[in-house]
Coordinates of C-alpha atoms and ligand atoms in Angstrom, one line a residue:
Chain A
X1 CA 13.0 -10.9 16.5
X2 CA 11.5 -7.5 17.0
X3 CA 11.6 -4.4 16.6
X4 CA 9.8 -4.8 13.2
X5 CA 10.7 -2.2 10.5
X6 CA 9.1 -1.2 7.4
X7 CA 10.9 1.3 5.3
X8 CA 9.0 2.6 2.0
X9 CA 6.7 -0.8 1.7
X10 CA 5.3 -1.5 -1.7
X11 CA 3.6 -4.0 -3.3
X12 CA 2.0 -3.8 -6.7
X13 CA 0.5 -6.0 -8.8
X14 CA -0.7 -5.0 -12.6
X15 CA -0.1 -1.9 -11.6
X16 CA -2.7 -1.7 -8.5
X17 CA -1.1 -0.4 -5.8
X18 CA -2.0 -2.4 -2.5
X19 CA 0.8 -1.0 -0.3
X20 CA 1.9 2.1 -0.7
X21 CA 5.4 3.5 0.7
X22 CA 4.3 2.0 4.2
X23 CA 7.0 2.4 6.9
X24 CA 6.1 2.2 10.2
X25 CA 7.6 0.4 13.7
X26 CA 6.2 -2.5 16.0
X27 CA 7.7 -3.0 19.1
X28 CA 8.2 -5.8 21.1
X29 CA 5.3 -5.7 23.3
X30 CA 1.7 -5.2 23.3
X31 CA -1.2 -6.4 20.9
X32 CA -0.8 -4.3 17.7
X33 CA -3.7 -4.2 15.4
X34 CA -3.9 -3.5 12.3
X35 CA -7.9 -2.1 10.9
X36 CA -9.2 -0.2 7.6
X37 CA -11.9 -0.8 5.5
X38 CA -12.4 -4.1 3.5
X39 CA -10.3 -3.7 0.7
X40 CA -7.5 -1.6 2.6
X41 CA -4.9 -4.2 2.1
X42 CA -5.1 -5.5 5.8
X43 CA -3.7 -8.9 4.5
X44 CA -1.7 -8.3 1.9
X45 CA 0.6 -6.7 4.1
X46 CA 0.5 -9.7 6.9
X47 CA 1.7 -11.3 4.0
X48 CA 4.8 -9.0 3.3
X49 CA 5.3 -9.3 6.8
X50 CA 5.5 -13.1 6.8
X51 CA 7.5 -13.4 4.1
X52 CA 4.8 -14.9 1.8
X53 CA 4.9 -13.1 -1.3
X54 CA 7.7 -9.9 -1.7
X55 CA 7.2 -6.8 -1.3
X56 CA 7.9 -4.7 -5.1
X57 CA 9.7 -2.1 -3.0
X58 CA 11.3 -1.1 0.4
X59 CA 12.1 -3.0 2.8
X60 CA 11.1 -5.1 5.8
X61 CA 13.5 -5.7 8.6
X62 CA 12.8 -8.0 11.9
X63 CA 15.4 -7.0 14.6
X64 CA 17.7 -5.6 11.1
X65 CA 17.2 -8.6 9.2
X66 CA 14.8 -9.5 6.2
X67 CA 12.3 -12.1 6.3
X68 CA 13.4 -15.1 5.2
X69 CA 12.9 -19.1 5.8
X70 CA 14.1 -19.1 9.1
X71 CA 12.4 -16.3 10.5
X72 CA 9.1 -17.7 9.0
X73 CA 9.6 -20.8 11.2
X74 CA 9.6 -18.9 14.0
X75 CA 6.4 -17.3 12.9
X76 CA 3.0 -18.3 12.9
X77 CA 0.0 -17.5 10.9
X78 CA -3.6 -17.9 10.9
X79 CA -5.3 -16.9 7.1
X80 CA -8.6 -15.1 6.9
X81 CA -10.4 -18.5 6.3
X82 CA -8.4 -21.1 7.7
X83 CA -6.8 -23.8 5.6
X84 CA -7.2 -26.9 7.0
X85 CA -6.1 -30.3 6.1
X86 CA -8.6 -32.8 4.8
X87 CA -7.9 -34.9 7.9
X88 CA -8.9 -34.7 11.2
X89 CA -8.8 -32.3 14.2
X90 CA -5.6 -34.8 15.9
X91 CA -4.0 -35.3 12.5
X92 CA -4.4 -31.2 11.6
X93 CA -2.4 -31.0 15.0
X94 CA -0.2 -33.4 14.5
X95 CA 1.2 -32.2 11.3
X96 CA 1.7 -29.2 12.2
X97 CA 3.7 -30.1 15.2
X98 CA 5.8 -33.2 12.9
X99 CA 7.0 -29.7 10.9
X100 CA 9.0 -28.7 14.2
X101 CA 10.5 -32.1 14.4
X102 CA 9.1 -32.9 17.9
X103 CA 7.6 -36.3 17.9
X104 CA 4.3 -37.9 18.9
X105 CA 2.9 -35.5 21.5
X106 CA -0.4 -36.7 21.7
X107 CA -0.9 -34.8 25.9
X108 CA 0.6 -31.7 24.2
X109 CA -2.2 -32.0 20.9
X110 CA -5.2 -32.9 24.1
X111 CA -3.8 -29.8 26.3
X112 CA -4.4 -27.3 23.2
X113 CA -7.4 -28.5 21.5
X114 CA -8.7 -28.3 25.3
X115 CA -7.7 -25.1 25.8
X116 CA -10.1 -23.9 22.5
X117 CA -12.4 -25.9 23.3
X118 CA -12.3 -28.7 21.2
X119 CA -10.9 -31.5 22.9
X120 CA -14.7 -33.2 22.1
X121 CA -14.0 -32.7 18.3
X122 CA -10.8 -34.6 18.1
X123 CA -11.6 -36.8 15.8
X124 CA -13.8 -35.5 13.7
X125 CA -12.4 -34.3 10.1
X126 CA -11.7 -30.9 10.4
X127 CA -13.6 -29.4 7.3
X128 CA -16.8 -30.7 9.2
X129 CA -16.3 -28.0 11.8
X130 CA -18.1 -25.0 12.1
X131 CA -16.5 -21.5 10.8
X132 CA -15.9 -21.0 15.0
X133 CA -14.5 -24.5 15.6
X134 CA -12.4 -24.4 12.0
X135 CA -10.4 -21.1 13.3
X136 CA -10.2 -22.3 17.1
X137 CA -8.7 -24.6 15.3
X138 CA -6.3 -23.0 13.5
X139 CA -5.4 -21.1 16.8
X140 CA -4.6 -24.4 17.9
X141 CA -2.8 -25.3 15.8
X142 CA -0.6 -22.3 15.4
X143 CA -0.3 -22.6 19.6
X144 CA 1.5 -25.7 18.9
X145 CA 4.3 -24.0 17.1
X146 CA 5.1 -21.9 19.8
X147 CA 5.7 -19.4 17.8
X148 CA 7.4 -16.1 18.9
X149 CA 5.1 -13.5 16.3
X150 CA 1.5 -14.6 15.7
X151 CA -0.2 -12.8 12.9
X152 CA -3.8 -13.4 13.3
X153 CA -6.1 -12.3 10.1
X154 CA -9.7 -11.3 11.3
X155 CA -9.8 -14.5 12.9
X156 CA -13.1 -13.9 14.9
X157 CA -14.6 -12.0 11.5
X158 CA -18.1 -13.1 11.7
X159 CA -17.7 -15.5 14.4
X160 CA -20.2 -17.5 17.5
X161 CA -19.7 -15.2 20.4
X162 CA -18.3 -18.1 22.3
X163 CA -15.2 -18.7 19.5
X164 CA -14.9 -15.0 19.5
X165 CA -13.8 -14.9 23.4
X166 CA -11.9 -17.8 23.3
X167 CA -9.7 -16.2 20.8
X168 CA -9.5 -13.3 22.4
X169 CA -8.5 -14.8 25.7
X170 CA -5.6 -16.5 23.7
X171 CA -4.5 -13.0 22.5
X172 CA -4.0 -11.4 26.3
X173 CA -2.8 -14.6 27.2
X174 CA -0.2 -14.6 24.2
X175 CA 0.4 -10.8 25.3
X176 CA 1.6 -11.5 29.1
X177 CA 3.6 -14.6 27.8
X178 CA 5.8 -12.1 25.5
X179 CA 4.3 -13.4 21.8
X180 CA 3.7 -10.6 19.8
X181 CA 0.3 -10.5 18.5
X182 CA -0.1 -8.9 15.2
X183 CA -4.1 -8.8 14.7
X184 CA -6.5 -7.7 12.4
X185 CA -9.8 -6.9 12.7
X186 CA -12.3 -4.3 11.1
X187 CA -14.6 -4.6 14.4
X188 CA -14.0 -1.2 16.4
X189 CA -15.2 -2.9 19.5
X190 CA -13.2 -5.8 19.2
X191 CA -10.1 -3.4 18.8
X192 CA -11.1 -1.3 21.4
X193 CA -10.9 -4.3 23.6
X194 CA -7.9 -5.9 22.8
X195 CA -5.4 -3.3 21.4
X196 CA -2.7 -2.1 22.5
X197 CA -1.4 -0.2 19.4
X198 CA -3.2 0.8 16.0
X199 CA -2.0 0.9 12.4
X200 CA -4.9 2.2 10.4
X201 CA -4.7 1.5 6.9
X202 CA -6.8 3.2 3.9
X203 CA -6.1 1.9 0.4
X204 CA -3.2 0.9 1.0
X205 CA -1.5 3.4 2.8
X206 CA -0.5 3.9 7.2
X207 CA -3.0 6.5 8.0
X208 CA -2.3 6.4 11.3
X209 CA -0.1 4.5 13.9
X210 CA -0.6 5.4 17.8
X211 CA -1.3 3.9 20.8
X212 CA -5.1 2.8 21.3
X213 CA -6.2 5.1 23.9
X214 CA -4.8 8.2 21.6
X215 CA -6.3 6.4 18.3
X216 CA -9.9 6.0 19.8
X217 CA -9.5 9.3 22.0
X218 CA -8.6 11.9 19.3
X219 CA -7.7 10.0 15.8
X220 CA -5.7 12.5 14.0
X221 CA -7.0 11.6 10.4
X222 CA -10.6 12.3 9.1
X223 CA -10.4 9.0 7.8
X224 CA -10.1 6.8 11.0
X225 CA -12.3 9.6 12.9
X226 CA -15.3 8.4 10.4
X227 CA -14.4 4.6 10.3
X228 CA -14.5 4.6 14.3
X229 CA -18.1 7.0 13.8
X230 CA -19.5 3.9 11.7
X231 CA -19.3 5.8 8.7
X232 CA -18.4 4.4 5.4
X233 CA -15.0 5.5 3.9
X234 CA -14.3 5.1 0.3
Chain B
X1 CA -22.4 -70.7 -36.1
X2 CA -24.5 -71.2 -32.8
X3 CA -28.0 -69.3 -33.1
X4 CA -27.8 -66.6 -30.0
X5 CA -29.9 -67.9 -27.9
X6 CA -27.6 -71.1 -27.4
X7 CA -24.8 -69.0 -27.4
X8 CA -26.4 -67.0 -24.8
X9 CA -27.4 -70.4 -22.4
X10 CA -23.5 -72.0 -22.8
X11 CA -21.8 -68.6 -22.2
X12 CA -24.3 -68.3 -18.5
X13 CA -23.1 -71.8 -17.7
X14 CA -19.3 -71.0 -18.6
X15 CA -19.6 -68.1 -16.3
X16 CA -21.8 -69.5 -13.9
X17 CA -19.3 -73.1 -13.4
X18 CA -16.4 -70.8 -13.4
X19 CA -15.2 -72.6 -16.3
X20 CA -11.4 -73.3 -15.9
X21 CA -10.8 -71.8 -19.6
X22 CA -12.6 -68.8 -19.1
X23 CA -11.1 -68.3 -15.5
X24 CA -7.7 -68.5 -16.8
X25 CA -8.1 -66.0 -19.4
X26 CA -10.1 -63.3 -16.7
X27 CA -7.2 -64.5 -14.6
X28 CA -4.5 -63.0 -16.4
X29 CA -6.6 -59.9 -17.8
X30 CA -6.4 -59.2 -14.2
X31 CA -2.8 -59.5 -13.5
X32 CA -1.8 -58.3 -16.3
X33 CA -4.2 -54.7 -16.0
X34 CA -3.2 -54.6 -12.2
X35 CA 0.2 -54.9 -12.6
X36 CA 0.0 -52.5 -15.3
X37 CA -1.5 -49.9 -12.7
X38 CA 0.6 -50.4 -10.1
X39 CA 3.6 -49.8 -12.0
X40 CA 1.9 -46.6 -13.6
X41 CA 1.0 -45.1 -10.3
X42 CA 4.3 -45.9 -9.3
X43 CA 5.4 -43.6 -11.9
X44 CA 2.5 -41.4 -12.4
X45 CA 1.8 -40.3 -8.9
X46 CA 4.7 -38.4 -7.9
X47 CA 5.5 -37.0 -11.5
X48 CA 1.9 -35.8 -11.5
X49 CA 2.0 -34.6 -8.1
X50 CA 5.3 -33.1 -8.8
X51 CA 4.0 -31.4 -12.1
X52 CA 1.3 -30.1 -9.8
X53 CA 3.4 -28.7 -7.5
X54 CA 7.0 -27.3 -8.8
X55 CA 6.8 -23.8 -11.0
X56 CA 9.6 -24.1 -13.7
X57 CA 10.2 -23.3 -16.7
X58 CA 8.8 -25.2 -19.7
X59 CA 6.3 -26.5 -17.5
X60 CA 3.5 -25.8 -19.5
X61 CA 5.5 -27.4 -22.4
X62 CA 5.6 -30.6 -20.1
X63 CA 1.9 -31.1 -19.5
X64 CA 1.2 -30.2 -22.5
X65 CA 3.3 -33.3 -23.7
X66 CA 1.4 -35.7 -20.9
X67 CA -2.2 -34.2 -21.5
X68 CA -1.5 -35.5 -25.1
X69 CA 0.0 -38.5 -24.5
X70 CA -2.7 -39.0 -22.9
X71 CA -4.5 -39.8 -26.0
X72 CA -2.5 -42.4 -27.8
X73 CA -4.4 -45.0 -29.4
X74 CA -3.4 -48.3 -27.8
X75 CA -2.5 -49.5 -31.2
X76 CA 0.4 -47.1 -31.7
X77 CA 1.7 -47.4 -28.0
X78 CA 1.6 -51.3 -29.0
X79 CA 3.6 -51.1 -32.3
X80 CA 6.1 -48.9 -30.5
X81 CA 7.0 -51.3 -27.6
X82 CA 6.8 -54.0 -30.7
X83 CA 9.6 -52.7 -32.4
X84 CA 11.5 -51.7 -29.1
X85 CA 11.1 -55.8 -27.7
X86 CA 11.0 -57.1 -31.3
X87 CA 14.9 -59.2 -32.0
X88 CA 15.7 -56.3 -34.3
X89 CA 14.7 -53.9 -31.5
X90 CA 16.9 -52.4 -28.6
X91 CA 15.3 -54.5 -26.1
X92 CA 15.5 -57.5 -28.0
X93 CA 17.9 -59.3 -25.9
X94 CA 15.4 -59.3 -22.8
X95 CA 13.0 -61.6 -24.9
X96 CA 9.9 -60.2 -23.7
X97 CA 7.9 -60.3 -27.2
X98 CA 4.4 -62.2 -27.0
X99 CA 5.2 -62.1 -22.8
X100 CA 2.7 -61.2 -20.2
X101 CA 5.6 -58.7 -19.6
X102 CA 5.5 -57.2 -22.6
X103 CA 1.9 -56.6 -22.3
X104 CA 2.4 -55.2 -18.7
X105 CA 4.9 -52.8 -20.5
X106 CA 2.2 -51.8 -22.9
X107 CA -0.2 -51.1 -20.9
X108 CA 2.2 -49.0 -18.7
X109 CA 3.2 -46.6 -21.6
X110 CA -0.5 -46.4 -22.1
X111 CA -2.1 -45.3 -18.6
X112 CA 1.1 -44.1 -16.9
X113 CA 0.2 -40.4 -19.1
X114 CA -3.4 -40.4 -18.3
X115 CA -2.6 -41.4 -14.0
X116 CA 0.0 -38.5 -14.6
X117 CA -2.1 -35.8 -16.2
X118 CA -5.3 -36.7 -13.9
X119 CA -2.9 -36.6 -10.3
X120 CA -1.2 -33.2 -11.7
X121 CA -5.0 -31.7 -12.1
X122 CA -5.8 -32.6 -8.7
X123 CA -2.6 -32.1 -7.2
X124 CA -2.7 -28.8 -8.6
X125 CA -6.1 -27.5 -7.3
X126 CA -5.2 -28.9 -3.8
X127 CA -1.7 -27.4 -3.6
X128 CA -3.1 -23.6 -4.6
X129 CA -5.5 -24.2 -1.1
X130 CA -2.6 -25.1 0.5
X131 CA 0.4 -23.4 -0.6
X132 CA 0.3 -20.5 1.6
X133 CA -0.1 -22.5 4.7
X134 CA 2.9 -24.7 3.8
X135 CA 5.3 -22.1 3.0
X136 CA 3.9 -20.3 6.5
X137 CA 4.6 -23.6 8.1
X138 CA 7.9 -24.4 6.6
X139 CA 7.1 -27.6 5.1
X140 CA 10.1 -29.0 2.7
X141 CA 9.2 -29.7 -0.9
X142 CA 8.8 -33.6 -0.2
X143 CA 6.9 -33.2 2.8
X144 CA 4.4 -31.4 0.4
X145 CA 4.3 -33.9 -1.8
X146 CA 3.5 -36.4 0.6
X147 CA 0.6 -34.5 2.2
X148 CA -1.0 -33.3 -0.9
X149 CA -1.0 -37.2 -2.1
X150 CA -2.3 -38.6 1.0
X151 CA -4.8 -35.2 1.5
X152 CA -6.4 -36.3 -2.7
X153 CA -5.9 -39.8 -1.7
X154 CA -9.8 -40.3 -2.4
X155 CA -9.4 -38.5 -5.5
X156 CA -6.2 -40.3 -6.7
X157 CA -7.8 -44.1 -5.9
X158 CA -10.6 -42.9 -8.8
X159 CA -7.7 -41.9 -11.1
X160 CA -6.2 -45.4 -10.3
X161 CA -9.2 -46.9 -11.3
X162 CA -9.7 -45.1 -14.5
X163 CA -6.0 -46.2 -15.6
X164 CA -7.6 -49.7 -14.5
X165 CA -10.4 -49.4 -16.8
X166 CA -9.0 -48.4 -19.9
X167 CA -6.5 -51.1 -19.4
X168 CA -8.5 -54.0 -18.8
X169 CA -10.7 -52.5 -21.6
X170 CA -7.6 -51.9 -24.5
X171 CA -7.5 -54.8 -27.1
X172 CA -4.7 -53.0 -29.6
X173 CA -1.4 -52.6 -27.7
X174 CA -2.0 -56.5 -25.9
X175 CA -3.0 -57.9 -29.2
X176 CA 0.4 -56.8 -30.4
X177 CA 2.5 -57.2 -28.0
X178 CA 1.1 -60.2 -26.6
X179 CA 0.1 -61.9 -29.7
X180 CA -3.1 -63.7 -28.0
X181 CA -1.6 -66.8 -27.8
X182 CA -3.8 -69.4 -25.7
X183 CA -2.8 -70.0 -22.3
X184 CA 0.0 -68.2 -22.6
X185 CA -1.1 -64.2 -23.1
X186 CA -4.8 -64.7 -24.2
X187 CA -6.4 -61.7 -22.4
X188 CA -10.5 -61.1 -22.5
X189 CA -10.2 -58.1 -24.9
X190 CA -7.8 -60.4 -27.3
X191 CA -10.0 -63.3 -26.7
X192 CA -13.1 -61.2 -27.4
X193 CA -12.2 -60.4 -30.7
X194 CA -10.7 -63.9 -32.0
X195 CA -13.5 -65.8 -30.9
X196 CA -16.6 -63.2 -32.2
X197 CA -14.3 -63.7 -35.8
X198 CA -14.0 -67.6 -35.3
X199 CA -18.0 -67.7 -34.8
X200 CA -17.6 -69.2 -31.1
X201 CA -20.1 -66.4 -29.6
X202 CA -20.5 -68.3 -26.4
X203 CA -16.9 -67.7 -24.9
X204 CA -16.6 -64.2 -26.0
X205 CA -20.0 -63.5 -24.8
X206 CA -19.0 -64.8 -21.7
X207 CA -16.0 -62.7 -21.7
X208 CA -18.1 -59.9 -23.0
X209 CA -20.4 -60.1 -19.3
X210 CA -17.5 -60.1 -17.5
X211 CA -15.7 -57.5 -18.9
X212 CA -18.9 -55.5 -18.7
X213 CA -18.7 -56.8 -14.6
X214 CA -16.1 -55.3 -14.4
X215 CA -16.5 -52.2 -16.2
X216 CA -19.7 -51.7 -13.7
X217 CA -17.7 -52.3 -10.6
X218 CA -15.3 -49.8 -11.4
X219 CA -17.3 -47.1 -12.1
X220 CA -19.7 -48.1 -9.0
X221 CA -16.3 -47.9 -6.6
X222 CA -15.5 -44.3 -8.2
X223 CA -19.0 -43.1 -7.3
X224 CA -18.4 -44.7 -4.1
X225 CA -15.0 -43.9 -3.0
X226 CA -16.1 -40.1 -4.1
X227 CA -19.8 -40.3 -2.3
X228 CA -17.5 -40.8 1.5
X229 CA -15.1 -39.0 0.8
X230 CA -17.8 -35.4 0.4
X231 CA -19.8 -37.1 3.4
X232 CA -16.4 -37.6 5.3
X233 CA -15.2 -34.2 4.3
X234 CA -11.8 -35.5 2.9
X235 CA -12.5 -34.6 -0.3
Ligands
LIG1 N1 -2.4 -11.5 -5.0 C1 -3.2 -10.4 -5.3 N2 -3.2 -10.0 -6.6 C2 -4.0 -9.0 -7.0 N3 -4.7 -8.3 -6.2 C3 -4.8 -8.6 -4.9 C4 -4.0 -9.7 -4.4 N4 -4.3 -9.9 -3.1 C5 -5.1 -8.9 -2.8 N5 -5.4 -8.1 -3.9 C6 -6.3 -6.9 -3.9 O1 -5.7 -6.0 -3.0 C7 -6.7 -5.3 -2.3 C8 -6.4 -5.4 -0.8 O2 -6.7 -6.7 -0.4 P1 -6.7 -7.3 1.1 O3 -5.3 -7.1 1.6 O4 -7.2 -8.6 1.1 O5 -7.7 -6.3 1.8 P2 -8.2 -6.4 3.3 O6 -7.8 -5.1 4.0 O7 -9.7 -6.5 3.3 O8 -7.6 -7.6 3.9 C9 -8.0 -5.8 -2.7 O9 -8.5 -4.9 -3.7 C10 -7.7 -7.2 -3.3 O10 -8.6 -7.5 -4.4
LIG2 MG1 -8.3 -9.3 4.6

């Protein structure tokens, strides 16, 4: 499915521009992550990139061709606050895997919610969980679809610490299994740790895209050189 | 005309014995208010939920038309299916005039709008939550519809039970339809208001506590069905 290619990326609504005339490149491998300031446009363009709303302008290409239904399905997605079904842990699961046509797989729904932790919670309805458990969750469940790009939108934003390594060892494991990982985060240290390339974003527009040793070495733009200082860009 | 306290003691004995009179007419209130319901969530539900969903044009147009349907007096709803089931009507042939069926059909036209116009509300809210996630996921436009209905299922038994109570509770459309006539399509409501005009306060006091019963129970189970479904989190 990759190489995935932007070409002059806009999106506008009202007027506001929230992307503007993005192009960039994501390769095949390595965790790419995407960080700005709140506000930046972080997941409005995860969005364009999943196909859930269309872009006003340019284009996006995965491997030459545009987003569409099919590709989606071989995409997964976890949203800035999960959306969960009003049912439980198992059924959450269980939907989620009765989308891909494969049956009753109750081991395969135990292996997962073990592997974040939650085989305990199973039953439990899932909008009783804490923020933590709820996006573990959602990992889970986006595990299940096997999917071959994983966008992940600040899913460890405010987070236990224990949730917040759990995902993270799901992202390197991801990573050595070939999944791309498209992740965003607005923690420097969580970046730092997990990154393998950067696409800084500032109201809307690619600031920056290198490799994470080069971006948190010597960022090239004076807005990504006071983000990673803990200064506040505007 | 009985002074109201004997009213009062023959109607707690008629309810009280279970009188076979009084059983007969709750009897068929009952069938005739739950078949009523049935039949309108049948119909209701999945236009509701489909209103809820689908973005087309003339869609406000639509729920405009249901949210004031919505409001028919039972009266009007019961002349129309009159004149549709009447011998002069297009219907005529099927002989349903002064029928239980005929009151089940009334009672349809009158709830199926307000089951439709309530489910499309909820359906609504809950498919905006979930939209993204479903068109992520891949889910067809049936499978939504499924799993938003059974996700508001809490939500949607209370709308069922509202339809219920304005059924049980409507005296205009069965009156005309149905035509009151005992043993036959005598409902509470209908018997209600021929007795209180005959002077025989004692049945339609009885009827009146019942109904009442009922009325109570209803709105108990929505408080209920919606206190477990916030402490179970499916709602
Ligand atoms: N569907 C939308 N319609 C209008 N404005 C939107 C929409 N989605 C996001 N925005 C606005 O776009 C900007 C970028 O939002 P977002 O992508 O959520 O930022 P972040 O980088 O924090 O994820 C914000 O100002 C937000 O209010
Ligand atoms: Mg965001």
């Amino acid at each position: 499915m990759l190489p995935l290619v932007t070409k002059n990326l806009g999106f506008k609504v009202n007027g506001a521009i929230l992307i503007n005339d993005l192009s960039m490149t994501l390769d095949a491998d390595g965790v790419s992550v995407v960080m700005g300031p709140n506000g930046a446009g972080k997941s409005v363009l995860l969005r364009l990139l999943h196909g859930l709303m269309e872009p006003t302008s340019g284009t996006i290409r995965w491997a030459g061709q545009a987003p569409d239904e099919w590709l989606r399905r071989r995409q997964a997605m976890m949203f800035q606050r999960p959306i969960l079904l009003r049912r439980s842990v198992r059924a959450n699961m269980d939907f989620a895997l009765r989308q891909r046509a494969r049956g009753n797989q109750r081991e395969k729904i135990d292996a997962l919610l073990g592997h974040v932790g939650l085989k305990d919670l199973a039953e439990r309805p899932a909008r009783r969980l804490s923020g933590g458990e709820q996006q573990r969750l959602a990992l889970a469940r986006a595990l299940a679809l096997e999917p071959e790009v994983l966008f992940m939108d600040e899913p460890a934003a405010s987070l236990d610490p224990a949730s917040t390594v759990t995902i993270e060892t799901v992202v390197r494991e991801l990573k050595e299994s070939g999944t791309k990982v498209v992740f965003v985060t607005h923690d420097v240290a969580q970046a730092r740790r997990i990154a393998d390339d950067i696409v800084f974003l500032h109201r809307g527009r690619l600031l920056e895209q290198s490799d994470a040793v080069t971006f948190f070495e010597q960022p090239s733009s004076s807005e990504a050189r006071q983000y990673l200082d803990g200064k506040i860009i505007i | 005309m009985q002074d109201f306290a004997e009213s009062f003691a023959i109607a707690f004995t008629l309810v009280v014995q279970l009188d076979p009179d009084l059983m007969e007419i709750v009897g068929l209130s009952l069938k005739v208010s739950l078949s009523a319901v049935a039949v309108s969530a049948l119909i209701g539900l999945p236009l509701g939920a489909a209103l809820g969903m689908a973005r087309f044009p003339g869609r406000s147009v639509f729920i405009v038309l249901v949210n004031a349907l919505m409001g028919m007096p039972p009266v009007v709803v019961g002349l129309l299916v009159y004149l549709m089931l009447s011998n002069a009507g297009p219907f005529g042939w099927m002989r349903l005039l002064y029928s239980p069926g005929a009151m089940i059909i009334a009672q349809t036209i009158l709830i199926t709008p307000i089951i439709a116009a309530l489910t499309r509300d909820i359906v609504e809210r809950l498919h905006e939550e979930y939209a993204d996630y479903f068109r992520s996921l891949g889910v067809s436009s049936a499978g939504c519809l499924g799993a938003l209905l059974w996700d508001a299922r809490y939500s949607l038994l209370t709308v069922g039970l509202a339809g219920f109570g304005r059924a049980i509770a409507e005296v205009g459309a069965v009156m005309i339809v149905g035509g009151n006539i005992d043993h036959l399509t005598r409902v509470m409501t209908t018997a209600i208001a021929l007795e209180t005009s005959k002077g025989d306060l004692a049945l339609a006091l009885a009827l009146g506590v019942i109904l009442l019963a009922l009325a109570l129970t209803v709105n108990a189970s929505v408080m209920l069905l919606r206190g477990t479904a916030v402490r179970t989190a499916y709602a």
